[in-house]
Short mmCIF file of C-alpha atoms in Angstrom, two decimals:
data_model
loop_
_atom_site.label_atom_id
_atom_site.label_comp_id
_atom_site.label_asym_id
_atom_site.label_seq_id
_atom_site.Cartn_x
_atom_site.Cartn_y
_atom_site.Cartn_z
CA MET A 1 -55.77 -22.90 85.18
CA LEU A 2 -57.74 -22.25 88.29
CA LYS A 3 -60.41 -24.81 87.10
CA TYR A 4 -57.79 -27.64 86.99
CA LYS A 5 -56.33 -26.82 90.46
CA THR A 6 -59.99 -26.83 92.09
CA ALA A 7 -60.74 -30.15 90.20
CA ALA A 8 -57.43 -31.68 91.38
CA LEU A 9 -58.19 -30.47 95.11
CA ILE A 10 -61.61 -32.08 94.98
CA MET A 11 -60.20 -35.36 93.64
CA GLY A 12 -57.50 -35.12 96.32
CA PHE A 13 -60.20 -34.80 98.96
CA ILE A 14 -62.39 -37.73 97.36
CA MET A 15 -59.20 -40.02 97.34
CA LEU A 16 -58.52 -39.18 101.14
CA PHE A 17 -61.84 -40.06 102.37
CA SER A 18 -62.28 -42.96 100.08
CA LEU A 19 -59.19 -44.85 101.32
CA PRO A 20 -60.15 -48.20 102.98
CA CYS A 21 -60.46 -47.87 106.70
CA ALA A 22 -59.34 -50.76 109.23
CA ALA A 23 -62.47 -52.64 109.61
CA ALA A 24 -63.40 -56.07 111.45
CA PRO A 25 -62.92 -59.28 109.39
CA GLU A 26 -65.84 -60.61 107.46
CA LEU A 27 -66.27 -64.20 108.28
CA SER A 28 -67.93 -67.19 106.59
CA VAL A 29 -68.50 -69.33 109.83
CA PRO A 30 -71.69 -68.68 111.70
CA SER A 31 -70.09 -68.08 114.90
CA ALA A 32 -66.59 -67.08 116.27
CA VAL A 33 -64.85 -65.05 118.90
CA LEU A 34 -61.42 -63.40 119.30
CA VAL A 35 -59.87 -62.85 122.67
CA ASP A 36 -56.85 -61.31 124.16
CA ALA A 37 -55.25 -64.21 125.85
CA SER A 38 -53.71 -61.97 128.49
CA SER A 39 -56.74 -60.21 129.79
CA GLY A 40 -59.54 -62.48 128.47
CA LEU A 41 -61.06 -59.29 126.89
CA VAL A 42 -63.30 -60.18 123.86
CA LEU A 43 -61.65 -58.32 120.96
CA PHE A 44 -64.37 -59.51 118.10
CA ASP A 45 -67.46 -61.38 118.35
CA LYS A 46 -69.69 -62.96 115.98
CA ASN A 47 -72.54 -65.09 117.89
CA LYS A 48 -70.06 -65.77 120.60
CA ASP A 49 -72.63 -67.40 122.81
CA ALA A 50 -74.33 -69.40 120.30
CA ARG A 51 -74.65 -73.24 121.28
CA VAL A 52 -72.46 -75.26 118.93
CA TYR A 53 -71.02 -78.73 118.78
CA PRO A 54 -67.18 -78.77 119.77
CA ALA A 55 -66.17 -82.07 118.01
CA SER A 56 -62.62 -82.65 118.66
CA THR A 57 -61.96 -79.39 120.15
CA THR A 58 -63.42 -81.05 123.26
CA LYS A 59 -59.80 -82.57 123.53
CA ILE A 60 -58.56 -79.23 124.97
CA MET A 61 -60.55 -79.93 128.12
CA THR A 62 -59.51 -83.54 128.09
CA ALA A 63 -55.94 -82.61 128.00
CA ILE A 64 -56.41 -80.03 130.85
CA ILE A 65 -57.56 -82.66 132.99
CA ALA A 66 -55.07 -85.18 131.97
CA ILE A 67 -52.10 -82.68 132.64
CA GLU A 68 -53.48 -81.53 135.90
CA HIS A 69 -53.49 -85.18 137.01
CA SER A 70 -50.13 -86.05 135.65
CA GLU A 71 -47.67 -84.80 138.19
CA GLY A 72 -44.84 -87.29 138.66
CA ARG A 73 -46.59 -89.75 136.38
CA LEU A 74 -45.93 -88.63 132.77
CA SER A 75 -43.57 -91.71 132.37
CA ASP A 76 -46.22 -94.02 133.59
CA MET A 77 -47.33 -96.51 131.08
CA PHE A 78 -51.09 -96.79 130.34
CA THR A 79 -52.68 -99.89 128.77
CA ALA A 80 -55.47 -99.58 125.99
CA SER A 81 -58.45 -101.70 126.82
CA TYR A 82 -60.84 -103.39 124.42
CA GLU A 83 -63.52 -100.71 125.20
CA ALA A 84 -61.02 -97.82 124.50
CA VAL A 85 -60.03 -98.72 121.10
CA ASN A 86 -63.15 -100.40 119.86
CA SER A 87 -65.93 -98.10 121.08
CA ILE A 88 -65.08 -95.50 118.64
CA SER A 89 -66.13 -95.59 114.71
CA PHE A 90 -63.28 -96.94 112.55
CA ASP A 91 -63.11 -93.88 110.51
CA SER A 92 -62.67 -91.43 113.12
CA SER A 93 -59.13 -89.96 114.09
CA LYS A 94 -57.05 -92.31 115.90
CA ALA A 95 -53.35 -93.26 116.99
CA ASN A 96 -54.39 -96.80 115.90
CA LEU A 97 -53.82 -98.22 119.29
CA LEU A 98 -54.35 -101.82 119.72
CA GLU A 99 -56.01 -103.73 122.75
CA GLY A 100 -53.27 -104.45 125.28
CA GLU A 101 -50.95 -101.82 123.74
CA GLN A 102 -48.96 -99.65 126.41
CA MET A 103 -48.08 -95.98 125.73
CA SER A 104 -46.74 -93.49 128.13
CA TYR A 105 -49.02 -90.94 129.66
CA HIS A 106 -46.81 -88.13 128.04
CA ASP A 107 -47.19 -89.69 124.49
CA LEU A 108 -50.85 -90.04 125.04
CA ILE A 109 -51.39 -86.50 125.52
CA PHE A 110 -49.30 -85.75 122.38
CA ALA A 111 -51.31 -88.19 120.50
CA LEU A 112 -54.49 -86.64 121.74
CA LEU A 113 -53.64 -83.14 120.83
CA ILE A 114 -51.34 -83.53 117.59
CA ALA A 115 -53.27 -86.37 115.94
CA SER A 116 -56.61 -85.84 117.63
CA ALA A 117 -56.39 -89.45 118.68
CA ASN A 118 -60.12 -90.70 119.82
CA ASP A 119 -58.55 -93.90 121.27
CA ALA A 120 -55.89 -91.86 123.13
CA ALA A 121 -58.70 -89.71 124.78
CA ASN A 122 -60.37 -92.91 125.96
CA VAL A 123 -57.37 -94.53 127.30
CA LEU A 124 -56.36 -91.48 129.17
CA ALA A 125 -59.77 -91.12 130.57
CA GLU A 126 -60.06 -94.71 131.91
CA ASN A 127 -56.56 -94.94 133.41
CA ILE A 128 -56.96 -91.39 135.23
CA ALA A 129 -60.49 -91.47 136.48
CA GLY A 130 -61.45 -95.22 136.00
CA SER A 131 -64.05 -94.79 133.28
CA SER A 132 -64.96 -92.16 130.62
CA GLU A 133 -68.05 -91.49 132.86
CA GLU A 134 -65.91 -90.45 135.84
CA PHE A 135 -63.66 -88.68 133.74
CA VAL A 136 -66.50 -86.64 132.14
CA LYS A 137 -67.47 -85.52 135.43
CA LEU A 138 -63.88 -83.74 135.93
CA MET A 139 -64.29 -82.11 132.73
CA ASN A 140 -67.72 -80.48 133.52
CA GLU A 141 -66.34 -79.53 136.91
CA LYS A 142 -63.47 -77.82 135.33
CA ALA A 143 -65.60 -75.96 132.70
CA ALA A 144 -67.54 -74.79 135.48
CA GLU A 145 -64.78 -73.65 137.45
CA LEU A 146 -63.29 -71.73 134.43
CA GLY A 147 -66.72 -69.98 134.01
CA ALA A 148 -67.71 -72.00 130.89
CA ALA A 149 -71.30 -71.88 132.28
CA SER A 150 -72.75 -72.92 128.60
CA THR A 151 -70.69 -75.91 128.06
CA HIS A 152 -71.56 -79.57 128.98
CA PHE A 153 -69.42 -82.48 127.91
CA GLN A 154 -70.51 -86.22 127.51
CA ASN A 155 -67.47 -87.73 126.28
CA PRO A 156 -63.62 -87.18 126.44
CA HIS A 157 -63.15 -87.07 122.69
CA GLY A 158 -66.06 -84.88 120.99
CA LEU A 159 -67.79 -87.41 118.98
CA HIS A 160 -71.22 -86.32 118.39
CA ASP A 161 -73.72 -86.25 121.14
CA GLU A 162 -77.01 -83.97 121.44
CA ASN A 163 -75.88 -83.19 125.19
CA HIS A 164 -72.31 -82.44 124.41
CA TYR A 165 -72.16 -78.82 123.52
CA THR A 166 -70.27 -75.39 124.22
CA THR A 167 -70.15 -71.82 122.97
CA PRO A 168 -67.33 -70.03 121.07
CA ALA A 169 -66.85 -67.84 124.13
CA ASP A 170 -66.64 -70.72 126.57
CA MET A 171 -64.12 -72.58 124.47
CA ALA A 172 -61.99 -69.51 124.10
CA LYS A 173 -62.01 -69.36 128.07
CA ILE A 174 -61.06 -73.23 128.19
CA ALA A 175 -58.36 -72.66 125.54
CA ARG A 176 -56.92 -69.65 127.37
CA TYR A 177 -56.42 -71.54 130.46
CA ALA A 178 -55.04 -74.47 128.65
CA MET A 179 -52.25 -72.27 127.20
CA THR A 180 -50.98 -71.39 130.60
CA LEU A 181 -50.10 -75.07 130.89
CA PRO A 182 -46.57 -75.54 129.69
CA LEU A 183 -47.00 -79.02 128.49
CA PHE A 184 -50.21 -78.44 126.71
CA LYS A 185 -48.61 -75.33 124.99
CA GLU A 186 -45.62 -77.44 123.85
CA ALA A 187 -47.71 -80.10 122.41
CA VAL A 188 -50.23 -77.76 120.49
CA SER A 189 -47.47 -75.95 118.96
CA ASN A 190 -45.74 -79.02 117.40
CA ARG A 191 -46.32 -79.65 113.71
CA GLU A 192 -45.02 -83.19 114.15
CA TYR A 193 -44.26 -85.70 116.98
CA THR A 194 -42.59 -89.19 116.88
CA ILE A 195 -44.03 -91.81 119.52
CA PRO A 196 -41.41 -94.33 120.29
CA ALA A 197 -42.06 -98.00 119.62
CA THR A 198 -44.51 -99.68 122.02
CA ASN A 199 -44.80 -103.28 123.30
CA MET A 200 -46.90 -103.95 120.26
CA GLN A 201 -45.89 -101.60 117.36
CA PRO A 202 -42.98 -99.74 115.75
CA GLU A 203 -42.53 -96.00 116.35
CA ARG A 204 -45.11 -93.90 114.75
CA ASN A 205 -45.08 -90.09 113.31
CA LEU A 206 -47.88 -88.09 114.16
CA VAL A 207 -48.68 -85.04 112.09
CA SER A 208 -50.72 -82.21 113.34
CA THR A 209 -54.37 -81.64 111.99
CA ASN A 210 -54.01 -77.92 112.38
CA GLN A 211 -52.80 -76.44 108.95
CA LEU A 212 -52.08 -73.05 110.24
CA LEU A 213 -48.71 -74.85 111.72
CA SER A 214 -47.88 -76.38 108.28
CA ARG A 215 -45.46 -74.25 106.08
CA SER A 216 -46.55 -76.27 103.15
CA SER A 217 -50.29 -75.35 103.60
CA LYS A 218 -51.87 -72.27 102.14
CA TYR A 219 -53.34 -71.73 105.50
CA TYR A 220 -50.04 -71.40 107.20
CA TYR A 221 -49.70 -68.64 109.49
CA GLU A 222 -46.53 -67.55 110.77
CA TYR A 223 -47.63 -66.44 114.33
CA ALA A 224 -49.72 -69.50 115.19
CA LYS A 225 -49.19 -71.55 118.29
CA GLY A 226 -51.83 -74.07 118.18
CA ILE A 227 -54.52 -75.14 119.27
CA LYS A 228 -57.01 -77.77 118.28
CA THR A 229 -59.12 -78.71 115.25
CA GLY A 230 -62.55 -80.55 115.26
CA TYR A 231 -64.95 -82.09 112.71
CA THR A 232 -68.15 -83.99 112.77
CA THR A 233 -71.08 -83.78 110.45
CA GLU A 234 -73.20 -82.13 112.73
CA ALA A 235 -70.51 -79.77 114.01
CA GLY A 236 -69.05 -78.89 110.70
CA TYR A 237 -65.25 -77.74 110.88
CA CYS A 238 -64.23 -76.05 114.02
CA LEU A 239 -60.90 -74.66 115.01
CA VAL A 240 -59.57 -73.09 118.31
CA SER A 241 -56.36 -71.48 117.62
CA ALA A 242 -53.60 -69.25 119.10
CA ALA A 243 -51.23 -66.64 117.81
CA GLU A 244 -48.26 -65.07 119.42
CA THR A 245 -45.86 -62.23 118.95
CA SER A 246 -43.38 -60.43 121.24
CA ASP A 247 -46.33 -58.15 122.69
CA ARG A 248 -49.48 -60.07 121.99
CA GLN A 249 -51.12 -63.35 122.61
CA LEU A 250 -54.40 -64.28 121.22
CA ILE A 251 -57.09 -66.98 121.15
CA ALA A 252 -59.56 -67.33 118.36
CA ALA A 253 -62.40 -69.83 118.10
CA VAL A 254 -64.59 -70.64 114.99
CA PHE A 255 -67.29 -73.10 114.70
CA GLY A 256 -69.68 -74.34 112.05
CA ALA A 257 -67.72 -74.05 109.02
CA ASP A 258 -69.44 -75.61 106.18
CA PRO A 259 -67.57 -78.83 104.98
CA LYS A 260 -68.92 -78.69 101.69
CA ALA A 261 -67.36 -75.32 100.93
CA GLU A 262 -64.30 -75.10 98.47
CA GLU A 263 -62.34 -73.55 101.23
CA MET A 264 -61.70 -74.82 104.84
CA PHE A 265 -63.16 -71.55 106.29
CA SER A 266 -62.20 -72.86 109.74
CA PHE A 267 -58.68 -71.89 108.81
CA VAL A 268 -59.28 -69.13 106.60
CA ASP A 269 -61.55 -67.18 109.24
CA SER A 270 -59.12 -68.18 112.23
CA LYS A 271 -56.27 -66.59 110.08
CA LYS A 272 -58.45 -63.51 109.43
CA LEU A 273 -59.14 -63.21 113.10
CA LEU A 274 -55.76 -63.63 114.29
CA SER A 275 -54.36 -61.32 111.68
CA TYR A 276 -56.82 -58.54 112.51
CA GLY A 277 -55.89 -58.86 116.35
CA ILE A 278 -52.17 -58.57 115.58
CA ASN A 279 -51.95 -56.14 112.69
CA THR A 280 -55.18 -53.89 113.13
CA LEU A 281 -55.81 -53.51 116.69
CA LYS A 282 -53.52 -51.23 118.47
CA SER A 283 -52.09 -51.32 122.08
CA SER A 284 -53.45 -48.40 124.42
CA VAL A 285 -51.50 -47.02 127.37
CA ILE A 286 -53.99 -46.88 130.33
CA ALA A 287 -51.44 -46.08 133.05
CA SER A 288 -47.77 -44.85 132.68
CA LYS A 289 -45.05 -45.70 135.27
CA GLY A 290 -45.02 -42.99 137.95
CA ASP A 291 -48.93 -41.96 137.51
CA ILE A 292 -50.15 -40.81 140.79
CA LEU A 293 -53.17 -43.33 141.46
CA SER A 294 -53.78 -43.23 144.97
CA SER A 295 -52.68 -42.51 148.57
CA VAL A 296 -52.75 -44.72 151.85
CA PRO A 297 -53.20 -43.87 155.49
CA LEU A 298 -49.61 -43.83 157.30
CA ARG A 299 -48.91 -44.10 160.94
CA ASN A 300 -45.74 -42.99 162.74
CA SER A 301 -44.81 -40.17 160.17
CA TYR A 302 -45.21 -36.70 159.92
CA ALA A 303 -47.36 -37.17 156.90
CA ASP A 304 -50.96 -38.52 157.06
CA ASP A 305 -50.77 -40.44 153.88
CA ALA A 306 -48.39 -42.11 151.59
CA ILE A 307 -48.78 -40.99 148.10
CA LEU A 308 -48.94 -44.02 145.53
CA GLU A 309 -47.69 -44.26 142.11
CA ALA A 310 -48.03 -46.91 139.33
CA SER A 311 -44.90 -49.23 139.42
CA GLU A 312 -44.92 -49.87 135.72
CA THR A 313 -46.63 -49.01 132.38
CA ILE A 314 -49.61 -50.95 131.47
CA SER A 315 -50.60 -51.20 127.94
CA VAL A 316 -53.61 -53.40 126.71
CA VAL A 317 -55.40 -54.23 123.65
CA LEU A 318 -58.86 -52.94 123.33
CA PRO A 319 -61.66 -53.88 120.67
CA GLU A 320 -61.80 -51.51 117.66
CA GLY A 321 -63.28 -48.08 118.54
CA ALA A 322 -62.91 -48.62 122.31
CA ASP A 323 -62.44 -45.50 124.37
CA PRO A 324 -59.29 -46.04 126.60
CA SER A 325 -60.83 -43.62 129.25
CA ALA A 326 -63.58 -46.18 129.87
CA VAL A 327 -61.24 -48.42 131.64
CA THR A 328 -61.94 -48.32 135.29
CA LYS A 329 -59.80 -48.89 138.31
CA ASN A 330 -60.37 -51.06 141.31
CA ILE A 331 -57.73 -50.25 143.92
CA THR A 332 -56.79 -52.29 147.00
CA LEU A 333 -54.60 -50.85 149.67
CA ASN A 334 -52.42 -52.44 152.37
CA LYS A 335 -53.96 -52.05 155.96
CA ASN A 336 -52.14 -50.51 159.06
CA ILE A 337 -49.18 -48.92 157.24
CA SER A 338 -46.45 -47.53 159.58
CA ALA A 339 -43.22 -45.67 158.70
CA PRO A 340 -40.49 -45.97 157.85
CA ILE A 341 -41.57 -46.68 154.21
CA GLU A 342 -38.91 -46.64 151.40
CA ALA A 343 -39.53 -44.91 147.99
CA GLY A 344 -40.77 -47.70 145.69
CA GLU A 345 -42.08 -49.79 148.40
CA VAL A 346 -45.43 -51.65 147.23
CA LEU A 347 -48.20 -50.62 149.34
CA GLY A 348 -51.32 -51.65 147.30
CA ASN A 349 -52.57 -53.00 143.94
CA VAL A 350 -54.65 -51.51 141.25
CA GLU A 351 -56.99 -53.71 138.86
CA PHE A 352 -57.93 -52.24 135.60
CA LEU A 353 -61.30 -53.24 134.21
CA TYR A 354 -63.10 -52.54 130.89
CA GLY A 355 -66.84 -53.43 130.64
CA GLY A 356 -66.44 -55.07 134.05
CA THR A 357 -63.70 -57.50 132.74
CA PRO A 358 -60.31 -57.36 134.57
CA ILE A 359 -57.80 -56.76 131.88
CA ALA A 360 -54.61 -55.81 133.52
CA SER A 361 -53.02 -54.97 137.14
CA CYS A 362 -50.02 -53.57 138.60
CA SER A 363 -48.62 -52.80 142.05
CA LEU A 364 -48.94 -49.36 143.69
CA ALA A 365 -45.50 -48.02 145.12
CA ALA A 366 -44.73 -45.33 147.48
CA VAL A 367 -43.40 -42.08 145.47
CA SER A 368 -40.89 -41.24 148.15
CA GLN A 369 -39.23 -42.03 151.44
CA TYR A 370 -41.43 -41.61 154.64
CA LYS A 371 -39.16 -41.44 157.65
CA LYS A 372 -40.43 -42.70 161.09
CA MET A 373 -41.39 -40.11 163.72
CA PRO A 374 -40.99 -41.18 167.42
CA LEU A 375 -44.09 -40.38 169.43
CA ALA A 376 -45.91 -39.22 165.99
CA PHE A 377 -49.27 -39.03 167.66
CA ILE A 378 -47.93 -36.25 169.85
CA PHE A 379 -45.49 -34.60 167.34
CA ARG A 380 -47.68 -34.88 164.16
CA PRO A 381 -50.30 -32.52 165.55
CA VAL A 382 -47.38 -30.11 166.85
CA TYR A 383 -45.82 -30.47 163.53
CA LYS A 384 -49.11 -29.71 161.82
CA ILE A 385 -49.45 -26.60 164.00
CA ILE A 386 -45.82 -25.42 163.21
CA LYS A 387 -46.36 -26.05 159.65
CA ALA A 388 -49.56 -24.02 159.76
CA ILE A 389 -48.01 -21.38 161.72
CA GLY A 390 -45.10 -21.25 159.10
CA VAL A 391 -47.64 -20.88 156.36
CA TYR A 392 -49.22 -17.97 158.33
CA VAL A 393 -45.97 -16.43 159.00
CA ILE A 394 -45.02 -16.70 155.43
CA ALA A 395 -48.47 -15.36 154.19
CA ALA A 396 -48.08 -12.38 156.87
CA PHE A 397 -44.58 -11.56 155.65
CA ALA A 398 -45.64 -11.62 152.25
CA VAL A 399 -48.53 -9.17 152.99
CA ILE A 400 -46.15 -6.88 154.97
CA LEU A 401 -43.67 -7.00 152.14
CA LEU A 402 -46.34 -6.04 149.49
CA LEU A 403 -47.47 -3.17 151.79
CA LEU A 404 -44.01 -1.89 152.18
CA ILE A 405 -43.56 -2.08 148.48
CA SER A 406 -46.85 -0.20 147.84
CA ALA A 407 -45.90 2.58 150.55
CA GLU A 408 -42.35 2.90 148.90
CA LYS A 409 -43.98 3.24 145.48
CA LYS A 410 -46.39 5.87 146.87
CA ARG A 411 -43.52 7.69 148.72
CA ARG A 412 -41.61 7.74 145.30
CA ALA A 413 -44.46 8.84 143.36
CA LYS A 414 -45.00 11.80 146.01
CA ILE A 415 -41.40 12.86 145.63
CA ARG A 416 -41.48 12.79 141.92
CA ARG A 417 -44.60 15.01 141.84
CA ARG A 418 -43.09 17.54 144.33
CA LYS A 419 -40.12 17.67 142.14
CA MET A 420 -42.34 18.17 138.93
CA ARG A 421 -44.08 21.07 140.82
CA GLU A 422 -40.87 22.72 141.72
CA ALA A 423 -39.41 22.48 138.26
CA ARG A 424 -42.53 24.09 136.85
CA ARG A 425 -42.38 26.91 139.43
CA LYS A 426 -38.86 27.71 138.45
CA GLU A 427 -39.78 27.53 134.91
CA ASP A 428 -42.62 30.03 135.63
CA MET A 429 -40.35 32.41 137.64
CA GLU A 430 -37.75 32.29 134.75
CA LYS A 431 -40.31 33.27 132.16
CA MET A 432 -41.38 36.16 134.38
CA ARG A 433 -37.86 37.62 134.81
CA ARG A 434 -37.40 37.33 130.79
CA ILE A 435 -40.49 39.49 130.39
CA LYS A 436 -39.56 42.11 132.74
#
């Protein structure tokens, strides 16, 4: 019987330690990255800095420039030039614009992002900057501004050019910024969009090239919120995607999926990455509301400093295996602070960093009220002296009290000893009388 129990115990341990552990996803694409959209922190990396051809993911940047130049102009009508509609190959993705056709600024952006329309990219570029060449200058300037230092654009649509390149990490940075633009986020989240009739064509229905958004596709992902597909022979299949839940926003960028493979691994691997970020990675609390994080010099008060606490609880998503204690703090304090200060008044800010990357921030607030003390520069030293004297008085009182208690204990012990001696003497005298 003991043999069977021992064997069962051993098997239990084997099963326990052989349970599958949460592991980073295995990808088929040669390069990819997963980023927390809130913080910009890289959560997964497979050759994220490899140079790749972006193909139509280029249109993320095209849309950024178009949207940033669109204030008050979204209803403007842009006319398609001969060059805009005929300078691209006939079999590339298009909105099938005709020379002389007019379409609104707004609808051209939606055609660009939903149908991946190369002709729409050209029309936008020409009408915004005067030419594609001038528009591309704006794209490259914006890339530099966003920290995409390994990116260079040659055109607004992404058709192949040796000098048109990026990296997964750079494209994730660009997409992260793009998703902060409401019009961009609205467009890339749409599965379909209908463009009204124009001066030359009836209304047309656009269908997104992003199958993560399509409920009828095997690649559908319920939390997907965009963003942009891409394909050329040289680039392979590419996808920059986004997912969002109530507590998490993610950006994934995959490049170089084999177009000859049975599966479209741009979708397969993107779904793996987004699911990993949502289901496997956990949030870590790096500061709780009320945590004392700093203090700041205070004038016109009895106190030298105001004690500061975190104004809110901060949770962040960290890469698998990351140590939350490795998060560092960069604290900025207000200057020349004077009483009165109310409890909860913001007196500074703390920025949290992981591996040098800022990942979160929150304000620092006074833990209590600090009243104003008139002529504090005079009375504060006096207050400190009185306070110090008070401490000494209390300490002296405590010492005296301890001495008195000790003396009383000794007095009582002496009385007890005397009584015991008298009792023994009486007992001895009583014994002697009995003997006689």
